[in-house]
Amino acid sequence: MRRGANPVTLEDCTMVIFGGTGDLTKRKLAPALFNLHIEGKLPPGFSMIGVGRKEKSSNQYRSELAKAISEHSFETWDEEAWAPLAEKIDYLQADIEEPASYPRIREYIAEHNTSRNPLGNELYYLAVSPHLFPPLAENLGLEKTSHTGSFTQGWRRVMIEKPFGSNLETARSLNKALCATFDDQNIYRIDHYLGKEMLHNILVVRFINTVFEPLWNNTYIDNVQITVAENEGIGNRGSYYDRTGAMRDMIQSHLLQMLAVVAMEPPAKASLDEVINNKLSLISAVRLWPENGPARNVIFGQYEGYNQENDVKENSTTETYVALKLAIDNSRWRGVPFYLRTGKLLQEKQARVTIQFKKPAGHHSAAISAGLDVENGNLLNLLTLKMQPSEGIVFQFNIKKPASVDEIVPATMDFCQQCAFQINSPEAYELLIADAIKGEKARFSSWEEIEKAWQLIDGIYECYGLSGLKSHLYKPGTWGPAEAEDMLSAQGLQWWV
Ligand code: BG6
């Protein structure tokens, strides 16, 4: 469904996508640009240069993008609407691993700016394999010093995809390379989950509702579950994924961001700095659950058949699934387990947070004297915040079954965002690109958050020797290894789906 246009004035700019023929550009970036264009949210003087290794003409490139957009955009394909955007797109063949390519890249951008973007604003998007981030950052820097004359007055911003490093050390050196070329305020570090509408809605649900805010602590909450499940495997990303695994690919970034938003202290004022500081403090207080030993609190899984995927080592033990039991060492959350899980080739695609409230123990006696059956196990209050595929909030509470005398049954209040507002939330990448053009950083990770998250993940690996942890096999299309179910059932709990 097409969303209502809500044009904002954005400064004209040239977006240069390194990795312009790659998967990310085809599946996410080009559709996001098309959607923004259709909604009138791109500046009139916007143009794009795709940089890729293969030889092809700009016309060929435009046709490839058109095909990708028609397959991946949720906006209906519209040839007529595409034409004016297509005219603003060019292709440049260059080998970005070769420093000698950069003067030519610079020259091309400069010529392009002269005809299309006199303001000279430039937005670089690094949509390439992570091992190319550091040399790319460095070469953009070299080119800057040796060709200062060809720069105009405009701003230069860089958007960089995750993974931001593969551990604390590599993340620090990448950050150093980027900061040698760009001011920190011009570096937009992407965690695309921060572009998901419902993540920001969690803050509103928590803090702007009297019925939830006072209960958001260990007096009332029994446990919190965060699930990001995918129903697809690793596709053609074997060489990256096999070196990375689910813990570093998903937990270090997306799930920790979700956890931080769910559990951080309320910001005293609605300022970005305060939100970032509170998220930072929260991430600093996260620990692996201190009891029972790591083998019970970290479950690694691997889907059957993973070893036969392209570019995966024959006997790889890389985890395609991880479930964790975490603790937050502060007074609000002491004693409340946070269960996180993520995996590939699971039963369905979904991202959600479920807050399980404590049973109303103090009121049992009143319910029992009223003749109600309180032992049937259904006395739960669950608040589920659904981020994808559909967005919504479901609250489960207890009622007396109509026409029964003493039977208590669960009932739900179900808010479906699309049903209520008849709109799809913008795709994460649309919001992120528009924000970077606006110079708005609220939906990007700060360096400090990334650093803290790596400290946590590296710390867990080092303290508990996780590198040797066995991955339990699971069948594709299930919810992961049985050991992850046991982790909860041992506590009388279950994963909510
Ligand atoms: C990426 C991971 O950051 O997020 C991928 O590298 C994963 O492995 C993807 O598939 C999931 O994103 P989404 O938006 O589809 O949940």
XYZ file of C-alpha atoms and ligand atoms in Angstrom:
513
model
C 0.000 0.000 0.000
C 1.330 3.424 -0.903
C 1.949 5.742 1.989
C 0.868 9.337 2.048
C 3.552 11.713 0.782
C 5.109 13.782 3.491
C 7.784 15.764 1.724
C 10.603 17.302 3.709
C 13.152 19.694 2.404
C 16.437 17.877 2.018
C 19.652 19.252 0.640
C 20.664 18.119 -2.825
C 23.409 15.531 -2.802
C 25.190 12.786 -4.695
C 25.006 9.359 -3.128
C 27.966 7.134 -4.041
C 27.322 3.463 -3.348
C 30.477 1.347 -3.120
C 29.200 -2.147 -3.793
C 26.663 -0.726 -6.244
C 26.053 -4.087 -7.940
C 25.914 -6.127 -4.734
C 23.126 -7.912 -2.986
C 22.467 -5.187 -0.437
C 22.096 -2.539 -3.139
C 19.703 -4.687 -5.126
C 17.593 -5.979 -2.263
C 17.510 -3.017 0.081
C 19.125 0.229 -1.105
C 17.666 0.547 -4.620
C 14.130 -0.336 -3.411
C 14.530 2.158 -0.556
C 15.561 4.904 -3.005
C 12.646 4.043 -5.276
C 10.193 4.239 -2.370
C 11.646 7.540 -1.185
C 11.432 8.894 -4.730
C 7.789 7.811 -5.131
C 6.906 9.438 -1.830
C 8.580 12.701 -2.838
C 11.160 12.355 -0.065
C 14.328 12.731 -2.114
C 15.754 16.194 -2.711
C 15.177 17.470 -6.270
C 18.922 17.518 -6.966
C 19.517 13.991 -5.716
C 21.623 11.692 -7.860
C 23.336 8.372 -7.342
C 26.526 6.734 -8.603
C 26.857 2.984 -8.226
C 30.484 1.853 -8.079
C 31.165 -1.756 -8.992
C 33.931 -4.000 -10.219
C 32.177 -5.274 -13.348
C 32.260 -3.507 -16.686
C 28.792 -2.215 -17.698
C 27.092 0.895 -19.023
C 24.916 3.162 -16.903
C 21.927 2.054 -18.979
C 22.614 -1.574 -18.243
C 22.983 -0.724 -14.556
C 19.656 1.121 -14.480
C 17.896 -1.887 -16.030
C 19.413 -4.207 -13.414
C 18.250 -1.936 -10.623
C 14.767 -1.681 -12.152
C 14.492 -5.455 -12.135
C 15.711 -5.660 -8.532
C 13.289 -2.952 -7.416
C 10.343 -4.647 -9.107
C 11.234 -7.809 -7.191
C 12.025 -6.341 -3.790
C 10.148 -3.074 -3.267
C 6.814 -3.180 -1.478
C 5.719 -0.249 -3.634
C 4.085 -1.491 -6.813
C 6.486 -1.302 -9.736
C 5.770 1.752 -11.834
C 7.854 2.246 -14.986
C 6.696 5.826 -15.436
C 7.538 6.791 -11.852
C 10.947 5.108 -12.155
C 12.032 7.005 -15.306
C 12.925 10.342 -13.640
C 14.869 8.554 -10.885
C 16.653 6.321 -13.405
C 17.947 9.446 -15.169
C 19.712 10.445 -11.987
C 21.618 7.174 -11.679
C 25.050 6.474 -13.158
C 27.478 3.600 -13.001
C 31.227 3.739 -12.505
C 33.426 0.677 -12.954
C 36.330 0.704 -10.487
C 38.396 -1.732 -8.483
C 38.175 -0.309 -4.987
C 40.887 -2.611 -3.700
C 43.309 -0.759 -5.939
C 44.456 2.606 -4.495
C 45.193 3.834 -8.025
C 41.415 3.791 -8.732
C 40.655 6.571 -6.277
C 41.849 9.625 -8.207
C 39.647 8.414 -11.081
C 36.696 7.908 -8.723
C 37.237 11.414 -7.340
C 37.414 12.891 -10.806
C 34.229 11.135 -11.861
C 32.356 12.403 -8.798
C 33.658 15.919 -9.370
C 32.434 15.932 -12.989
C 29.133 14.437 -11.920
C 28.752 17.175 -9.284
C 29.408 19.904 -11.808
C 26.483 18.838 -13.934
C 24.080 17.518 -11.288
C 24.986 18.653 -7.787
C 26.505 22.139 -7.586
C 26.208 22.132 -3.780
C 28.763 19.328 -3.773
C 27.191 17.389 -0.889
C 28.331 13.765 -1.000
C 26.954 10.724 0.804
C 29.147 7.614 0.588
C 27.545 4.277 1.307
C 29.916 1.376 2.026
C 27.880 -1.625 0.899
C 30.903 -3.857 0.358
C 32.345 -6.874 2.098
C 33.491 -5.881 5.626
C 37.155 -6.658 4.905
C 37.091 -3.756 2.440
C 35.873 -1.168 4.971
C 39.313 -0.241 6.375
C 41.131 0.087 2.999
C 38.158 1.936 1.545
C 38.129 4.396 4.436
C 41.861 4.859 4.110
C 41.778 5.368 0.362
C 38.930 7.834 0.576
C 41.255 9.677 2.955
C 44.273 9.524 0.667
C 42.204 10.766 -2.167
C 41.010 13.590 0.069
C 44.526 14.825 0.817
C 45.844 14.488 -2.698
C 42.821 16.019 -4.452
C 41.629 18.674 -2.067
C 41.217 21.056 -4.998
C 38.361 19.085 -6.492
C 36.176 19.365 -3.377
C 33.482 21.975 -3.137
C 31.952 23.414 0.014
C 29.370 20.690 0.562
C 29.229 18.095 3.319
C 30.700 14.595 3.016
C 29.039 11.844 5.041
C 29.680 8.132 5.128
C 27.202 5.378 5.902
C 28.851 2.159 6.969
C 27.154 -1.193 7.183
C 27.600 -3.612 10.038
C 29.505 -5.694 11.046
C 31.566 -2.890 12.513
C 34.659 -5.045 13.103
C 34.706 -8.681 14.135
C 35.834 -8.037 17.713
C 36.845 -5.106 19.889
C 40.292 -4.798 18.391
C 39.232 -4.804 14.733
C 36.316 -2.475 15.507
C 38.731 -0.008 17.113
C 41.087 -0.041 14.177
C 38.202 0.407 11.710
C 36.958 3.321 13.739
C 40.406 4.846 13.718
C 40.621 4.512 9.925
C 37.203 6.142 9.481
C 37.945 8.944 11.918
C 41.168 9.719 10.056
C 39.034 10.616 7.028
C 35.690 11.798 8.424
C 34.639 13.725 11.520
C 32.684 11.484 13.875
C 29.556 13.566 13.262
C 29.746 12.606 9.574
C 30.049 8.875 10.208
C 26.695 7.065 10.142
C 27.188 3.571 11.605
C 24.283 1.416 10.546
C 22.430 -1.048 12.693
C 19.376 -1.319 10.486
C 17.262 -2.519 13.426
C 17.445 1.073 14.658
C 15.530 1.956 11.517
C 12.649 -0.349 12.453
C 9.626 1.612 13.514
C 8.580 -0.628 16.402
C 11.940 -0.349 18.142
C 11.287 3.347 18.664
C 7.708 2.633 19.583
C 8.948 0.479 22.474
C 10.181 3.647 24.176
C 6.774 5.254 23.816
C 4.938 2.166 25.027
C 7.242 1.939 28.056
C 7.428 5.533 29.126
C 4.193 7.163 27.993
C 1.766 4.649 29.466
C 0.897 4.784 33.136
C -0.159 1.142 33.006
C 3.309 -0.039 31.971
C 5.932 2.411 33.200
C 5.580 1.729 36.945
C 5.630 -2.044 36.352
C 8.831 -2.082 34.260
C 11.136 -3.606 36.883
C 11.992 -6.730 38.857
C 9.054 -6.375 41.256
C 6.566 -7.098 38.499
C 8.457 -8.662 35.613
C 9.350 -12.329 35.712
C 11.440 -12.589 32.550
C 11.962 -10.920 29.198
C 12.389 -12.753 25.915
C 13.817 -11.323 22.711
C 13.539 -13.411 19.567
C 14.840 -12.630 16.098
C 14.132 -15.694 13.996
C 14.766 -16.080 10.280
C 13.318 -18.729 8.023
C 16.104 -18.490 5.461
C 19.592 -19.948 5.628
C 22.847 -18.116 5.007
C 22.296 -17.902 1.236
C 25.414 -16.860 -0.642
C 27.113 -15.275 2.389
C 29.018 -18.396 3.445
C 32.478 -16.890 3.510
C 31.387 -14.004 5.759
C 29.015 -16.013 7.892
C 31.297 -18.942 8.575
C 33.879 -16.562 10.088
C 31.221 -14.741 12.077
C 28.359 -16.839 13.454
C 25.050 -15.778 14.953
C 26.504 -14.329 18.145
C 28.644 -11.758 16.336
C 26.312 -11.293 13.363
C 23.099 -10.690 15.309
C 23.516 -10.571 19.095
C 26.371 -8.037 19.170
C 24.293 -5.589 17.158
C 20.558 -6.016 16.641
C 19.579 -7.996 19.743
C 21.688 -5.888 22.105
C 20.110 -2.750 20.653
C 16.674 -4.255 21.258
C 17.666 -5.225 24.783
C 19.030 -1.748 25.475
C 15.817 -0.078 24.357
C 13.641 -2.466 26.355
C 15.651 -2.213 29.569
C 17.409 1.181 29.697
C 16.595 3.757 32.337
C 14.111 6.443 31.280
C 15.867 9.421 29.733
C 15.308 12.524 31.865
C 14.827 14.583 28.729
C 14.174 13.583 25.172
C 17.701 14.238 23.947
C 19.675 11.914 21.747
C 22.718 12.116 24.032
C 20.683 11.031 27.004
C 19.159 8.069 25.175
C 22.624 6.988 23.994
C 24.088 7.369 27.490
C 21.297 5.348 29.051
C 21.666 2.612 26.438
C 25.412 2.601 27.074
C 24.956 2.207 30.832
C 22.537 -0.612 30.211
C 24.872 -2.478 27.848
C 27.676 -2.029 30.408
C 25.517 -3.731 33.038
C 24.728 -6.826 30.928
C 26.308 -10.091 32.121
C 25.903 -13.713 31.289
C 23.527 -15.197 33.889
C 25.842 -15.892 36.840
C 24.485 -19.291 37.880
C 24.643 -22.790 36.377
C 27.736 -22.301 34.220
C 28.043 -21.096 30.641
C 27.015 -24.355 29.000
C 23.502 -23.853 30.429
C 23.349 -20.129 29.677
C 24.701 -20.122 26.143
C 23.302 -22.583 23.641
C 24.847 -22.685 20.184
C 23.057 -24.468 17.367
C 23.758 -25.229 13.731
C 21.155 -26.189 11.159
C 21.518 -29.550 9.501
C 23.074 -29.091 6.090
C 24.992 -25.941 7.024
C 28.294 -27.665 6.282
C 27.208 -28.220 2.691
C 26.516 -24.517 2.071
C 28.823 -22.699 -0.361
C 32.020 -21.291 1.129
C 31.500 -23.027 4.471
C 34.303 -25.151 5.912
C 33.563 -28.862 5.804
C 33.680 -29.404 9.557
C 32.648 -25.936 10.563
C 31.323 -25.527 14.105
C 30.064 -21.989 13.456
C 26.742 -21.350 15.169
C 23.730 -20.441 13.038
C 21.638 -20.229 16.201
C 22.299 -18.876 19.645
C 20.182 -18.654 22.789
C 21.482 -16.758 25.814
C 20.367 -16.218 29.364
C 21.556 -12.789 30.443
C 21.391 -10.765 33.622
C 21.392 -6.996 34.038
C 23.390 -5.928 37.005
C 21.406 -2.953 38.275
C 18.711 -2.416 40.859
C 15.864 -2.280 38.344
C 16.592 -5.688 36.852
C 18.495 -7.708 39.449
C 17.113 -11.267 39.411
C 15.237 -10.957 36.096
C 16.531 -13.258 33.348
C 16.680 -11.862 29.821
C 16.473 -14.656 27.278
C 17.744 -13.804 23.797
C 17.633 -16.098 20.795
C 18.296 -15.771 17.106
C 18.844 -18.235 14.313
C 18.726 -19.033 10.627
C 16.404 -21.527 8.921
C 13.930 -21.514 11.792
C 10.207 -22.114 11.555
C 9.242 -18.573 10.649
C 10.584 -15.071 10.302
C 9.775 -12.955 13.295
C 11.304 -10.341 15.565
C 9.609 -9.656 18.864
C 10.012 -8.904 22.531
C 7.829 -10.602 25.117
C 7.576 -9.300 28.654
C 6.289 -11.966 31.014
C 4.885 -10.433 34.181
C 4.931 -12.197 37.515
C 1.871 -14.112 38.586
C -0.345 -12.140 40.931
C 0.591 -14.186 43.997
C -0.793 -11.738 46.545
C -4.252 -11.994 45.051
C -4.487 -15.732 44.845
C -6.261 -15.998 48.148
C -8.938 -13.515 47.085
C -9.416 -15.402 43.839
C -9.561 -18.709 45.654
C -12.147 -17.418 48.114
C -14.145 -16.233 45.155
C -14.132 -19.863 44.043
C -11.857 -19.321 41.012
C -9.511 -22.005 39.807
C -6.138 -20.273 39.960
C -3.988 -23.335 39.549
C -4.602 -23.937 35.868
C -1.352 -22.272 34.835
C -2.959 -19.574 32.723
C -2.606 -16.701 35.107
C -0.087 -14.929 32.959
C 0.170 -11.402 31.753
C 2.272 -11.202 28.621
C 3.076 -8.092 26.660
C 4.373 -8.853 23.178
C 5.945 -6.134 21.077
C 5.976 -7.348 17.488
C 8.583 -5.776 15.209
C 8.307 -7.963 12.125
C 6.959 -9.293 9.847
C 3.864 -7.440 11.038
C 4.088 -4.734 13.655
C 1.859 -4.659 16.649
C 1.377 -5.072 20.366
C -0.486 -7.906 22.042
C -1.401 -7.927 25.695
C -2.561 -11.146 27.309
C -4.573 -10.929 30.498
C -6.931 -13.178 32.457
C -10.694 -13.326 32.508
C -13.288 -15.670 33.882
C -14.505 -17.872 31.096
C -17.979 -16.665 30.186
C -20.708 -18.974 31.468
C -18.272 -20.906 33.628
C -18.265 -20.615 37.388
C -14.616 -20.851 38.209
C -12.570 -21.245 35.059
C -9.967 -18.600 34.288
C -8.874 -18.260 30.685
C -6.457 -15.974 28.864
C -7.816 -13.173 26.690
C -5.862 -10.808 24.453
C -5.922 -7.194 23.378
C -4.350 -7.115 19.976
C -3.139 -3.938 18.289
C -2.180 -4.414 14.652
C -0.398 -1.351 13.371
C -1.227 -1.834 9.733
C -4.904 -2.515 10.455
C -5.175 0.647 12.552
C -3.239 3.070 10.360
C -3.517 1.409 6.925
C 0.154 2.056 6.332
C 3.272 0.000 6.194
C 5.997 1.496 8.278
C 8.789 2.741 6.074
C 11.462 0.152 5.409
C 14.425 0.607 7.737
C 16.744 1.578 4.873
C 14.415 4.297 3.661
C 14.482 5.972 7.040
C 18.231 5.570 7.393
C 19.094 7.024 3.980
C 16.685 9.938 4.488
C 18.149 10.580 7.960
C 21.717 10.595 6.659
C 20.772 13.103 3.945
C 19.129 15.239 6.644
C 22.139 14.898 8.958
C 19.983 13.253 11.626
C 21.798 10.639 13.746
C 19.197 9.334 16.200
C 18.704 6.088 14.297
C 22.402 5.195 14.037
C 24.700 3.413 16.488
C 27.232 5.558 18.262
C 30.850 4.415 18.383
C 30.575 4.111 22.172
C 27.640 1.692 21.910
C 29.488 -0.463 19.394
C 32.585 -0.484 21.580
C 30.614 -1.513 24.684
C 28.777 -4.219 22.774
C 32.088 -5.714 21.553
C 33.513 -5.529 25.066
C 30.557 -7.569 26.252
C 30.724 -10.160 23.468
C 34.530 -10.505 23.601
C 34.285 -10.752 27.390
C 31.745 -13.573 27.163
C 33.952 -15.439 24.682
C 37.107 -14.960 26.760
C 35.686 -15.731 30.188
C 33.837 -18.807 29.140
C 36.011 -20.165 26.349
C 33.043 -20.122 23.985
C 35.179 -20.717 20.936
C 35.187 -24.403 21.841
C 31.470 -24.562 22.645
C 29.691 -27.304 20.762
C 26.940 -26.322 18.311
C 23.890 -28.561 18.714
C 22.377 -29.631 15.402
C 18.788 -28.660 14.657
C 16.422 -29.456 11.839
C 15.612 -26.678 9.369
C 12.085 -25.366 9.902
C 12.073 -25.960 13.662
C 12.616 -23.493 16.510
C 16.245 -24.535 17.008
C 17.980 -27.119 19.186
C 16.109 -28.891 21.977
C 18.785 -27.664 24.430
C 17.459 -24.120 24.008
C 13.972 -25.316 24.983
C 15.508 -27.055 28.008
C 17.157 -23.823 29.085
C 13.695 -22.400 29.761
C 11.802 -25.516 30.727
C 14.339 -26.115 33.513
C 12.932 -22.893 35.024
C 9.298 -23.865 34.379
C 9.216 -21.451 31.422
C 8.772 -21.653 27.675
C 9.753 -19.574 24.669
C 6.801 -17.527 23.466
C 6.150 -17.445 19.707
C 21.840 -8.587 9.126
C 22.556 -9.897 9.322
O 22.447 -7.585 9.892
O 20.468 -8.725 9.524
C 21.875 -10.983 8.530
O 23.906 -9.766 8.901
C 20.398 -11.055 8.852
O 22.487 -12.237 8.765
C 19.744 -9.676 8.752
O 19.787 -11.930 7.923
C 18.317 -9.711 9.301
O 17.682 -8.497 9.027
P 16.087 -8.407 8.941
O 15.794 -6.955 8.831
O 15.695 -9.185 7.718
O 15.567 -9.038 10.197
